[in-house]
């Protein structure tokens, strides 16, 4: 019953068909993963994509939490013996978390308040008299409540009654909704510097917010998170407020009936309730709500950047030299075979202060020849530009002093992001992979492997450490982790995984697996050799039918006897493909290799109660290019030789650059001067754009124009307008 209600509510909320949502909830309850549902259950979901299914899953969990909360609310009110059929129906029918808390608020156990003390003193009847506003002499009415040592005067009684009225106003649903409307329409967020911190070095980075005010609804995610970070560091003081006078006046209209003695007392109580109880409560609510919205936006940007990074173009299986550049400590160089195995490592010192350029050049030449290096991967950190120039000089023969110079085609040179490489190199994963090597070697290996297959290498690193986020340490960490894990899972399953070469960490993210089954697969592979068919997965310990169903379609076996084992065709559909081949009087391999035979297939003939046109269309697409990699081809890049430092930059200069990070307000671009420049969103195109991702993507090669160089603050402003 509840699930039917959930399906209806989610369908309305997300503007989807209720049947599709209902079927999706059933699949999720069966333990199906989002990638599996979106790829292999299109008939049941009506073709919903991963984003829609993830949204359904999120709302489903939210409604289940609300249901649990409702049970707690009903039990608490019932235990107080204050439940009525009408109240229970209101709670049962409520599916809005804020509204539910408003209903519960008057009954919610709370610390001892001034109003509670006044009720204990018997002043609630006086509060009701004042609210009716019929009493001409409230002092005389209050005198009847004077008793004992606490309520010694009519004024004491009136003050206690006003406390009760103030709390009633603050807990009234109508009052709370009215004030929420005011916050939503007109609230301003204000930031002031804490005077004692104004002149400190820590405060300098928040100088833009020392005296800042703007409408809350216009405050961007990055500004709000910056202010909240400044507040958490004790540098800024943040407040959110609507027009207080207007809000008080609106509330008083509901409670005050005229300019009578009682009316004046009620007006005072309403104002006190607003300032002391109601406004702080709604301000806290809106502070949390605005932070939640800012978090969601920052997490969305981070997840999109991570997706672009993980789906970066792979070089593929090539013999690679990985270089972790450095000045004083030298450059750590590793040589890897086409499978990413470490063959050799050593340190060279081509830069100041050591300056052993000739010896370093000879070492590079020797390694290039001995290990037949096909590509060179250089980290983009300290000394990256200088190392890049040095390597290109070596390849150009400017240090050709040895007969061991590399022969044949010159290796291509690539610069890769080294964000998170140090985190990986010190991790347990790296220690398990290279127990006998130090962190510098592991870091260089990671840089080399990132060029070969960014996805396979980056999944080993906590996504928060990859460096493509915005205020990632300030947002809700649970939501961030869930979103990033979901993004990694989506990317891994979108690309597909080679069952015989994938690491345990990569296999973890395959639909239906997880850490235990991933380890079992690797252990089985070590003991029994390479998998020759997907069906062998059923022999892996603890990998039962449910896990096989979820994972099989995303695992690839190049060179398998059955070519479908190296495709995205799910084993449950093999019989369909075999029937197609039989109807065309050929083998499955012939069907894959013969375009005419594929085009002769009438897919309508293969529609059944379970399999429809969407699945059959996907099967034909996969037969056209089985196991195809959806990622783009990698491109070589070279910085402009005229610039090496910020001092070389001239306004108006046009330069090549690489997008290193994307935020809501623009994109950061590496132009080879040890300091990324910013292309503000207003400088990205000659048209108005909604978001930087409308124009650029992570690690894209672009051309930019220098428009300003602020050497004091070490900031570079760039423009893409009019450049391709």
CSV table of C-alpha atoms in Angstrom, one decimal, residues 6-471:
chain,number,residue,atom,x,y,z
A,6,UNK,CA,5.2,6.5,-2.9
A,7,UNK,CA,4.9,5.7,-6.7
A,8,UNK,CA,2.1,8.1,-7.1
A,9,UNK,CA,3.8,10.9,-5.1
A,10,UNK,CA,7.2,10.4,-6.9
A,11,UNK,CA,5.5,10.3,-10.3
A,12,UNK,CA,3.8,13.6,-9.6
A,13,UNK,CA,7.0,15.2,-8.2
A,14,UNK,CA,9.3,14.1,-11.1
A,15,UNK,CA,6.6,14.4,-13.8
A,16,UNK,CA,7.0,10.7,-14.7
A,17,UNK,CA,4.5,7.9,-15.5
A,18,UNK,CA,3.3,6.2,-12.3
A,19,UNK,CA,3.6,2.7,-13.9
A,20,UNK,CA,7.2,3.4,-14.8
A,21,UNK,CA,8.0,4.6,-11.3
A,22,UNK,CA,6.1,1.7,-9.7
A,23,UNK,CA,8.1,-0.8,-11.7
A,24,UNK,CA,11.4,1.0,-10.9
A,25,UNK,CA,10.7,0.9,-7.2
A,26,UNK,CA,10.0,-2.9,-7.5
A,27,UNK,CA,13.3,-3.4,-9.3
A,28,UNK,CA,15.2,-1.3,-6.6
A,29,UNK,CA,13.5,-3.4,-3.9
A,30,UNK,CA,14.7,-6.6,-5.8
A,31,UNK,CA,18.3,-5.3,-5.3
A,32,UNK,CA,18.8,-4.2,-8.9
A,33,UNK,CA,21.4,-1.4,-9.4
A,34,UNK,CA,20.7,1.8,-11.2
A,35,UNK,CA,23.1,1.0,-14.2
A,36,UNK,CA,21.5,-2.4,-14.6
A,37,UNK,CA,17.9,-1.0,-14.5
A,38,UNK,CA,18.7,1.8,-17.0
A,39,UNK,CA,20.6,-0.6,-19.4
A,40,UNK,CA,18.7,-3.8,-19.3
A,41,UNK,CA,15.2,-3.1,-18.0
A,42,UNK,CA,14.0,-0.4,-20.4
A,43,UNK,CA,10.7,-2.2,-21.1
A,44,UNK,CA,9.7,-2.1,-17.4
A,45,UNK,CA,10.8,1.5,-16.8
A,46,UNK,CA,9.6,3.0,-20.1
A,47,UNK,CA,13.2,3.9,-21.0
A,48,UNK,CA,14.1,5.9,-17.9
A,49,UNK,CA,17.8,7.0,-17.8
A,50,UNK,CA,20.2,6.8,-14.9
A,51,UNK,CA,19.5,10.3,-13.8
A,52,UNK,CA,15.8,9.7,-13.6
A,53,UNK,CA,16.2,6.4,-11.8
A,54,UNK,CA,18.6,7.9,-9.3
A,55,UNK,CA,16.1,10.7,-8.6
A,56,UNK,CA,13.4,8.1,-8.1
A,57,UNK,CA,15.7,6.2,-5.7
A,58,UNK,CA,16.5,9.4,-3.7
A,59,UNK,CA,12.8,10.4,-3.4
A,60,UNK,CA,11.9,6.8,-2.4
A,61,UNK,CA,14.4,6.9,0.5
A,62,UNK,CA,13.1,10.3,1.5
A,63,UNK,CA,9.5,9.2,1.7
A,64,UNK,CA,10.5,6.1,3.7
A,65,UNK,CA,12.3,8.4,6.2
A,66,UNK,CA,9.1,10.6,6.4
A,67,UNK,CA,7.0,7.4,7.0
A,68,UNK,CA,9.3,6.4,9.9
A,69,UNK,CA,9.1,9.9,11.3
A,70,UNK,CA,5.3,9.9,11.1
A,71,UNK,CA,5.2,6.7,13.1
A,72,UNK,CA,7.3,8.4,15.8
A,73,UNK,CA,5.1,11.4,15.8
A,74,UNK,CA,1.9,9.4,16.1
A,75,UNK,CA,3.3,7.3,19.0
A,76,UNK,CA,4.6,10.4,20.9
A,77,UNK,CA,1.2,12.2,20.6
A,78,UNK,CA,-0.7,9.1,21.5
A,79,UNK,CA,1.4,8.5,24.6
A,80,UNK,CA,0.6,12.1,25.7
A,81,UNK,CA,-3.1,11.1,25.2
A,82,UNK,CA,-3.7,14.0,22.9
A,83,UNK,CA,-4.3,12.1,19.7
A,84,UNK,CA,-7.6,12.7,17.9
A,85,UNK,CA,-9.0,11.0,14.7
A,86,UNK,CA,-8.7,14.3,12.8
A,87,UNK,CA,-5.1,14.9,14.0
A,88,UNK,CA,-4.1,11.3,13.1
A,89,UNK,CA,-5.6,11.7,9.6
A,90,UNK,CA,-3.7,14.9,9.1
A,91,UNK,CA,-0.4,13.2,10.0
A,92,UNK,CA,-1.2,10.1,8.0
A,93,UNK,CA,-2.0,12.1,4.9
A,94,UNK,CA,1.1,14.4,5.2
A,95,UNK,CA,4.1,13.7,3.0
A,96,UNK,CA,5.9,17.0,3.5
A,97,UNK,CA,8.7,16.9,6.1
A,98,UNK,CA,8.4,20.6,7.1
A,99,UNK,CA,4.6,20.4,7.4
A,100,UNK,CA,4.9,17.3,9.5
A,101,UNK,CA,7.2,19.0,11.9
A,102,UNK,CA,4.8,22.0,12.2
A,103,UNK,CA,1.9,19.7,13.1
A,104,UNK,CA,4.1,18.0,15.7
A,105,UNK,CA,5.7,21.1,17.2
A,106,UNK,CA,3.0,21.9,19.8
A,107,UNK,CA,3.3,18.3,21.1
A,108,UNK,CA,7.0,17.9,20.8
A,109,UNK,CA,8.9,17.3,24.0
A,110,UNK,CA,11.0,20.3,24.7
A,111,UNK,CA,13.2,21.9,27.4
A,112,UNK,CA,11.4,23.9,30.1
A,113,UNK,CA,10.3,27.1,28.4
A,114,UNK,CA,9.0,30.4,29.9
A,115,UNK,CA,5.6,29.5,28.5
A,116,UNK,CA,5.7,26.1,30.2
A,117,UNK,CA,6.6,27.7,33.5
A,118,UNK,CA,3.7,30.2,33.1
A,119,UNK,CA,1.3,27.3,32.4
A,120,UNK,CA,2.5,25.5,35.5
A,121,UNK,CA,1.7,28.7,37.4
A,122,UNK,CA,-1.9,28.5,36.1
A,123,UNK,CA,-1.7,31.4,33.7
A,124,UNK,CA,-3.1,29.7,30.6
A,125,UNK,CA,-6.7,30.9,31.3
A,126,UNK,CA,-5.4,34.5,31.5
A,127,UNK,CA,-3.6,34.1,28.2
A,128,UNK,CA,-6.9,33.0,26.6
A,129,UNK,CA,-8.7,36.0,28.2
A,130,UNK,CA,-6.1,38.4,26.6
A,131,UNK,CA,-6.4,36.7,23.2
A,132,UNK,CA,-10.1,37.1,23.2
A,133,UNK,CA,-9.5,40.9,23.7
A,134,UNK,CA,-12.9,41.5,25.3
A,135,UNK,CA,-11.6,42.4,28.8
A,136,UNK,CA,-11.6,46.2,29.2
A,137,UNK,CA,-9.3,46.1,32.2
A,138,UNK,CA,-6.6,43.4,31.8
A,139,UNK,CA,-4.9,44.5,35.1
A,140,UNK,CA,-8.1,43.7,37.0
A,141,UNK,CA,-8.5,40.3,35.3
A,142,UNK,CA,-4.8,39.5,36.0
A,143,UNK,CA,-5.2,40.3,39.7
A,144,UNK,CA,-7.3,37.2,40.1
A,145,UNK,CA,-4.1,35.1,39.2
A,146,UNK,CA,-1.9,36.8,41.8
A,147,UNK,CA,-0.9,34.1,44.3
A,148,UNK,CA,2.1,32.8,46.3
A,149,UNK,CA,5.6,34.1,46.1
A,150,UNK,CA,6.1,33.9,42.3
A,151,UNK,CA,3.1,35.8,40.9
A,152,UNK,CA,3.2,38.7,43.3
A,153,UNK,CA,1.6,41.4,41.0
A,154,UNK,CA,-0.9,41.6,38.1
A,155,UNK,CA,2.1,42.6,35.9
A,156,UNK,CA,3.8,39.3,36.7
A,157,UNK,CA,0.6,37.5,35.7
A,158,UNK,CA,0.3,39.4,32.5
A,159,UNK,CA,4.0,38.8,31.6
A,160,UNK,CA,3.5,35.1,32.1
A,161,UNK,CA,0.4,35.1,30.0
A,162,UNK,CA,2.2,37.0,27.2
A,163,UNK,CA,4.9,34.3,27.3
A,164,UNK,CA,2.2,31.7,26.6
A,165,UNK,CA,0.8,33.8,23.7
A,166,UNK,CA,4.3,34.3,22.3
A,167,UNK,CA,4.9,30.5,22.2
A,168,UNK,CA,1.5,29.9,20.7
A,169,UNK,CA,2.3,32.4,17.9
A,170,UNK,CA,5.6,30.8,17.3
A,171,UNK,CA,4.2,27.2,17.1
A,172,UNK,CA,1.1,28.2,15.0
A,173,UNK,CA,1.3,26.5,11.6
A,174,UNK,CA,-0.2,29.6,9.9
A,175,UNK,CA,2.3,31.9,11.4
A,176,UNK,CA,5.2,29.7,10.5
A,177,UNK,CA,4.0,29.3,6.9
A,178,UNK,CA,3.5,33.1,6.6
A,179,UNK,CA,7.0,33.8,7.8
A,180,UNK,CA,8.5,31.1,5.5
A,181,UNK,CA,6.8,33.0,2.6
A,182,UNK,CA,8.5,36.2,3.7
A,183,UNK,CA,11.9,34.5,3.9
A,184,UNK,CA,11.4,32.9,0.5
A,185,UNK,CA,10.4,36.2,-1.1
A,186,UNK,CA,12.5,38.9,0.5
A,187,UNK,CA,15.1,37.5,2.9
A,188,UNK,CA,18.6,39.0,2.7
A,189,UNK,CA,21.7,37.2,3.7
A,190,UNK,CA,24.2,39.5,5.4
A,191,UNK,CA,27.9,38.9,6.1
A,192,UNK,CA,29.9,41.0,8.5
A,193,UNK,CA,33.5,40.5,9.6
A,194,UNK,CA,34.3,39.8,13.2
A,195,UNK,CA,36.2,43.0,14.1
A,196,UNK,CA,38.9,41.2,16.1
A,197,UNK,CA,39.7,39.1,13.0
A,198,UNK,CA,39.5,41.8,10.3
A,199,UNK,CA,43.3,42.4,10.0
A,200,UNK,CA,44.5,38.8,10.3
A,201,UNK,CA,46.1,36.9,7.4
A,202,UNK,CA,43.4,34.2,7.7
A,203,UNK,CA,40.7,36.8,7.1
A,204,UNK,CA,42.2,38.2,3.9
A,205,UNK,CA,40.7,35.6,1.6
A,206,UNK,CA,37.2,36.5,2.9
A,207,UNK,CA,37.7,40.3,2.3
A,208,UNK,CA,34.9,40.3,-0.3
A,209,UNK,CA,32.4,39.3,2.4
A,210,UNK,CA,33.5,41.7,5.2
A,211,UNK,CA,30.4,43.9,4.6
A,212,UNK,CA,28.2,42.0,2.2
A,213,UNK,CA,24.4,41.8,1.6
A,214,UNK,CA,22.3,40.3,-1.1
A,215,UNK,CA,18.9,38.7,-1.5
A,216,UNK,CA,19.1,35.1,-0.3
A,217,UNK,CA,17.3,33.7,-3.4
A,218,UNK,CA,20.0,35.2,-5.6
A,219,UNK,CA,23.0,34.1,-3.5
A,220,UNK,CA,25.0,31.6,-5.6
A,221,UNK,CA,26.1,28.3,-4.2
A,222,UNK,CA,29.8,29.2,-4.2
A,223,UNK,CA,29.2,32.5,-2.4
A,224,UNK,CA,27.0,31.0,0.2
A,225,UNK,CA,29.5,28.2,0.9
A,226,UNK,CA,32.4,30.7,1.1
A,227,UNK,CA,30.5,32.8,3.6
A,228,UNK,CA,29.6,29.7,5.7
A,229,UNK,CA,33.2,28.6,5.7
A,230,UNK,CA,34.2,32.1,6.9
A,231,UNK,CA,31.6,31.8,9.6
A,232,UNK,CA,32.8,28.3,10.7
A,233,UNK,CA,36.4,29.7,10.9
A,234,UNK,CA,35.2,32.5,13.2
A,235,UNK,CA,36.0,35.3,10.7
A,236,UNK,CA,32.5,36.2,9.5
A,237,UNK,CA,29.1,36.6,11.2
A,238,UNK,CA,26.2,35.6,8.9
A,239,UNK,CA,22.5,36.3,9.3
A,240,UNK,CA,19.4,35.8,7.2
A,241,UNK,CA,16.4,38.1,7.7
A,242,UNK,CA,13.3,39.5,6.0
A,243,UNK,CA,11.9,42.9,6.7
A,244,UNK,CA,11.2,42.5,10.5
A,245,UNK,CA,8.7,45.4,10.8
A,246,UNK,CA,6.6,44.2,7.9
A,247,UNK,CA,6.6,40.6,9.2
A,248,UNK,CA,5.6,41.7,12.7
A,249,UNK,CA,2.8,43.9,11.3
A,250,UNK,CA,1.5,41.0,9.2
A,251,UNK,CA,1.5,38.7,12.3
A,252,UNK,CA,-0.2,41.2,14.5
A,253,UNK,CA,-3.1,41.5,11.9
A,254,UNK,CA,-3.9,37.9,12.6
A,255,UNK,CA,-4.0,38.2,16.4
A,256,UNK,CA,-4.8,41.8,17.3
A,257,UNK,CA,-8.4,43.0,16.8
A,258,UNK,CA,-8.2,46.6,17.7
A,259,UNK,CA,-6.4,49.3,19.7
A,260,UNK,CA,-7.7,48.0,23.1
A,261,UNK,CA,-5.7,47.5,26.3
A,262,UNK,CA,-5.8,43.7,25.7
A,263,UNK,CA,-5.0,44.2,22.0
A,264,UNK,CA,-1.8,46.2,23.0
A,265,UNK,CA,-0.7,43.4,25.3
A,266,UNK,CA,-1.3,40.8,22.6
A,267,UNK,CA,0.6,42.9,20.1
A,268,UNK,CA,3.6,43.0,22.5
A,269,UNK,CA,3.4,39.3,22.9
A,270,UNK,CA,3.3,38.7,19.1
A,271,UNK,CA,6.3,40.9,18.6
A,272,UNK,CA,8.2,39.1,21.4
A,273,UNK,CA,7.2,35.7,19.9
A,274,UNK,CA,8.4,36.8,16.5
A,275,UNK,CA,11.8,38.1,17.7
A,276,UNK,CA,12.6,35.6,20.4
A,277,UNK,CA,11.1,32.4,19.1
A,278,UNK,CA,9.6,32.4,15.6
A,279,UNK,CA,12.2,34.3,13.6
A,280,UNK,CA,15.2,32.4,15.0
A,281,UNK,CA,13.5,29.1,14.3
A,282,UNK,CA,12.7,30.0,10.7
A,283,UNK,CA,16.1,31.6,10.2
A,284,UNK,CA,17.7,28.4,11.4
A,285,UNK,CA,15.4,26.5,9.0
A,286,UNK,CA,16.3,28.7,6.0
A,287,UNK,CA,20.0,28.7,6.9
A,288,UNK,CA,19.9,24.9,6.7
A,289,UNK,CA,17.7,25.0,3.6
A,290,UNK,CA,19.9,27.4,1.7
A,291,UNK,CA,23.0,25.4,2.8
A,292,UNK,CA,21.3,22.2,1.6
A,293,UNK,CA,20.6,23.8,-1.8
A,294,UNK,CA,24.2,25.2,-2.0
A,295,UNK,CA,25.5,21.7,-1.1
A,296,UNK,CA,23.3,20.1,-3.8
A,297,UNK,CA,24.6,22.5,-6.4
A,298,UNK,CA,28.3,22.1,-5.4
A,299,UNK,CA,27.9,18.3,-5.3
A,300,UNK,CA,26.3,18.4,-8.7
A,301,UNK,CA,29.2,20.4,-10.1
A,302,UNK,CA,31.7,18.1,-8.4
A,303,UNK,CA,30.0,14.9,-9.7
A,304,UNK,CA,29.9,16.3,-13.3
A,305,UNK,CA,33.6,17.2,-13.1
A,306,UNK,CA,34.4,13.8,-11.7
A,307,UNK,CA,32.4,12.1,-14.5
A,308,UNK,CA,34.3,14.1,-17.2
A,309,UNK,CA,37.6,13.2,-15.5
A,310,UNK,CA,36.8,9.5,-15.2
A,311,UNK,CA,35.6,9.4,-18.8
A,312,UNK,CA,38.7,11.1,-20.0
A,313,UNK,CA,40.3,9.8,-23.2
A,314,UNK,CA,42.5,6.8,-22.6
A,315,UNK,CA,45.7,6.2,-24.5
A,316,UNK,CA,45.2,2.4,-24.2
A,317,UNK,CA,47.7,-0.4,-23.8
A,318,UNK,CA,51.0,1.3,-24.7
A,319,UNK,CA,54.5,1.2,-23.1
A,320,UNK,CA,54.5,4.4,-21.0
A,321,UNK,CA,57.1,6.4,-19.2
A,322,UNK,CA,55.6,8.2,-16.2
A,323,UNK,CA,57.3,11.2,-14.7
A,324,UNK,CA,56.5,12.8,-11.3
A,325,UNK,CA,58.3,16.2,-11.8
A,326,UNK,CA,60.2,18.1,-9.1
A,327,UNK,CA,63.0,20.6,-8.6
A,328,UNK,CA,65.1,19.9,-5.5
A,329,UNK,CA,64.0,16.3,-5.0
A,330,UNK,CA,64.4,15.6,-8.7
A,331,UNK,CA,62.0,13.9,-11.1
A,332,UNK,CA,60.9,10.3,-10.3
A,333,UNK,CA,60.7,8.3,-13.6
A,334,UNK,CA,59.0,4.9,-14.1
A,335,UNK,CA,58.8,2.7,-17.1
A,336,UNK,CA,55.6,0.6,-17.5
A,337,UNK,CA,54.7,-2.2,-19.9
A,338,UNK,CA,51.5,-2.1,-22.0
A,339,UNK,CA,49.6,-3.7,-19.1
A,340,UNK,CA,50.8,-1.0,-16.6
A,341,UNK,CA,53.2,-3.3,-14.8
A,342,UNK,CA,56.3,-1.5,-13.3
A,343,UNK,CA,59.5,-2.5,-15.2
A,344,UNK,CA,62.0,0.1,-13.9
A,345,UNK,CA,62.3,3.3,-11.9
A,346,UNK,CA,65.0,5.9,-11.2
A,347,UNK,CA,65.3,9.6,-10.2
A,348,UNK,CA,66.8,12.2,-12.5
A,349,UNK,CA,67.8,15.8,-11.6
A,350,UNK,CA,67.6,18.0,-14.7
A,351,UNK,CA,66.4,21.2,-12.9
A,352,UNK,CA,67.9,23.6,-10.3
A,353,UNK,CA,69.4,23.4,-7.8
A,354,UNK,CA,71.1,20.2,-8.9
A,355,UNK,CA,71.1,20.9,-12.7
A,356,UNK,CA,72.4,17.5,-14.0
A,357,UNK,CA,70.7,18.0,-17.3
A,358,UNK,CA,73.2,16.0,-19.5
A,359,UNK,CA,73.2,13.0,-17.1
A,360,UNK,CA,69.4,13.2,-17.0
A,361,UNK,CA,69.1,13.4,-20.8
A,362,UNK,CA,71.3,10.3,-21.1
A,363,UNK,CA,69.2,8.4,-18.6
A,364,UNK,CA,66.0,9.3,-20.4
A,365,UNK,CA,67.4,8.2,-23.8
A,366,UNK,CA,68.6,4.9,-22.3
A,367,UNK,CA,65.2,4.2,-20.8
A,368,UNK,CA,63.4,5.1,-24.0
A,369,UNK,CA,65.4,2.6,-26.0
A,370,UNK,CA,65.6,-0.2,-23.5
A,371,UNK,CA,61.9,-0.2,-22.7
A,372,UNK,CA,60.7,0.8,-26.2
A,373,UNK,CA,58.6,3.6,-24.7
A,374,UNK,CA,55.6,4.7,-26.9
A,375,UNK,CA,54.3,7.6,-24.8
A,376,UNK,CA,55.4,9.8,-21.9
A,377,UNK,CA,53.1,11.0,-19.1
A,378,UNK,CA,54.2,14.0,-17.1
A,379,UNK,CA,52.3,15.1,-13.9
A,380,UNK,CA,51.0,18.7,-13.9
A,381,UNK,CA,52.4,19.7,-10.5
A,382,UNK,CA,55.6,21.5,-9.5
A,383,UNK,CA,58.2,21.7,-12.3
A,384,UNK,CA,55.8,20.2,-14.8
A,385,UNK,CA,56.3,22.8,-17.4
A,386,UNK,CA,60.1,22.7,-17.1
A,387,UNK,CA,60.1,18.9,-17.2
A,388,UNK,CA,57.9,19.0,-20.3
A,389,UNK,CA,60.3,21.4,-22.1
A,390,UNK,CA,63.3,19.2,-21.0
A,391,UNK,CA,61.7,16.0,-22.3
A,392,UNK,CA,60.8,17.6,-25.6
A,393,UNK,CA,64.4,18.9,-26.0
A,394,UNK,CA,65.6,15.3,-25.3
A,395,UNK,CA,63.3,13.9,-28.0
A,396,UNK,CA,64.3,16.7,-30.4
A,397,UNK,CA,67.9,15.5,-30.1
A,398,UNK,CA,69.3,18.6,-28.3
A,399,UNK,CA,71.1,16.3,-25.8
A,400,UNK,CA,72.1,13.6,-28.3
A,401,UNK,CA,75.4,12.6,-26.8
A,402,UNK,CA,74.8,8.9,-26.7
A,403,UNK,CA,74.4,6.2,-29.3
A,404,UNK,CA,71.5,4.8,-27.3
A,405,UNK,CA,69.1,7.4,-28.5
A,406,UNK,CA,65.5,6.1,-29.0
A,407,UNK,CA,65.0,4.7,-32.4
A,408,UNK,CA,61.8,4.7,-34.5
A,409,UNK,CA,58.8,6.8,-34.0
A,410,UNK,CA,59.2,9.4,-31.2
A,411,UNK,CA,56.9,8.9,-28.2
A,412,UNK,CA,54.1,11.4,-27.7
A,413,UNK,CA,54.3,13.6,-24.6
A,414,UNK,CA,51.2,14.2,-22.5
A,415,UNK,CA,50.6,16.2,-19.3
A,416,UNK,CA,48.2,14.6,-16.9
A,417,UNK,CA,46.6,15.8,-13.7
A,418,UNK,CA,48.4,14.5,-10.6
A,419,UNK,CA,45.7,15.5,-8.2
A,420,UNK,CA,45.3,12.7,-5.6
A,421,UNK,CA,48.4,10.9,-6.7
A,422,UNK,CA,50.0,11.5,-3.3
A,423,UNK,CA,46.9,10.2,-1.6
A,424,UNK,CA,47.0,7.1,-3.7
A,425,UNK,CA,50.7,6.5,-3.2
A,426,UNK,CA,50.3,6.5,0.6
A,427,UNK,CA,47.1,4.3,0.5
A,428,UNK,CA,46.7,0.7,1.4
A,429,UNK,CA,45.8,-0.1,-2.2
A,430,UNK,CA,49.2,1.3,-3.3
A,431,UNK,CA,51.0,-0.5,-0.6
A,432,UNK,CA,49.4,-3.8,-1.6
A,433,UNK,CA,50.3,-3.2,-5.2
A,434,UNK,CA,53.9,-2.1,-4.6
A,435,UNK,CA,54.9,-3.2,-1.1
A,436,UNK,CA,58.6,-2.8,-1.8
A,437,UNK,CA,58.5,0.7,-3.4
A,438,UNK,CA,58.3,4.1,-1.7
A,439,UNK,CA,55.6,6.7,-2.2
A,440,UNK,CA,57.4,8.6,-4.9
A,441,UNK,CA,57.6,5.5,-7.1
A,442,UNK,CA,53.9,4.7,-6.5
A,443,UNK,CA,52.9,8.3,-7.4
A,444,UNK,CA,54.9,8.2,-10.7
A,445,UNK,CA,53.3,4.8,-11.5
A,446,UNK,CA,49.8,6.4,-11.0
A,447,UNK,CA,50.8,9.3,-13.3
A,448,UNK,CA,51.8,6.8,-16.0
A,449,UNK,CA,48.7,4.6,-15.6
A,450,UNK,CA,46.4,7.6,-15.7
A,451,UNK,CA,47.5,8.2,-19.3
A,452,UNK,CA,46.8,4.6,-20.3
A,453,UNK,CA,43.3,4.4,-18.6
A,454,UNK,CA,42.2,7.3,-16.4
A,455,UNK,CA,39.1,5.4,-15.2
A,456,UNK,CA,40.9,2.3,-14.1
A,457,UNK,CA,43.5,4.3,-12.1
A,458,UNK,CA,41.3,7.1,-10.6
A,459,UNK,CA,38.8,4.7,-9.1
A,460,UNK,CA,41.6,3.8,-6.6
A,461,UNK,CA,41.5,7.3,-5.1
A,462,UNK,CA,38.9,8.8,-2.8
A,463,UNK,CA,37.0,11.1,-5.3
A,464,UNK,CA,37.2,14.0,-2.8
A,465,UNK,CA,41.0,13.9,-3.2
A,466,UNK,CA,41.0,14.2,-7.0
A,467,UNK,CA,40.7,18.0,-6.9
A,468,UNK,CA,37.8,18.7,-9.2
A,469,UNK,CA,35.3,19.9,-6.6
A,470,UNK,CA,34.2,23.2,-5.2
A,471,UNK,CA,34.1,23.6,-1.4
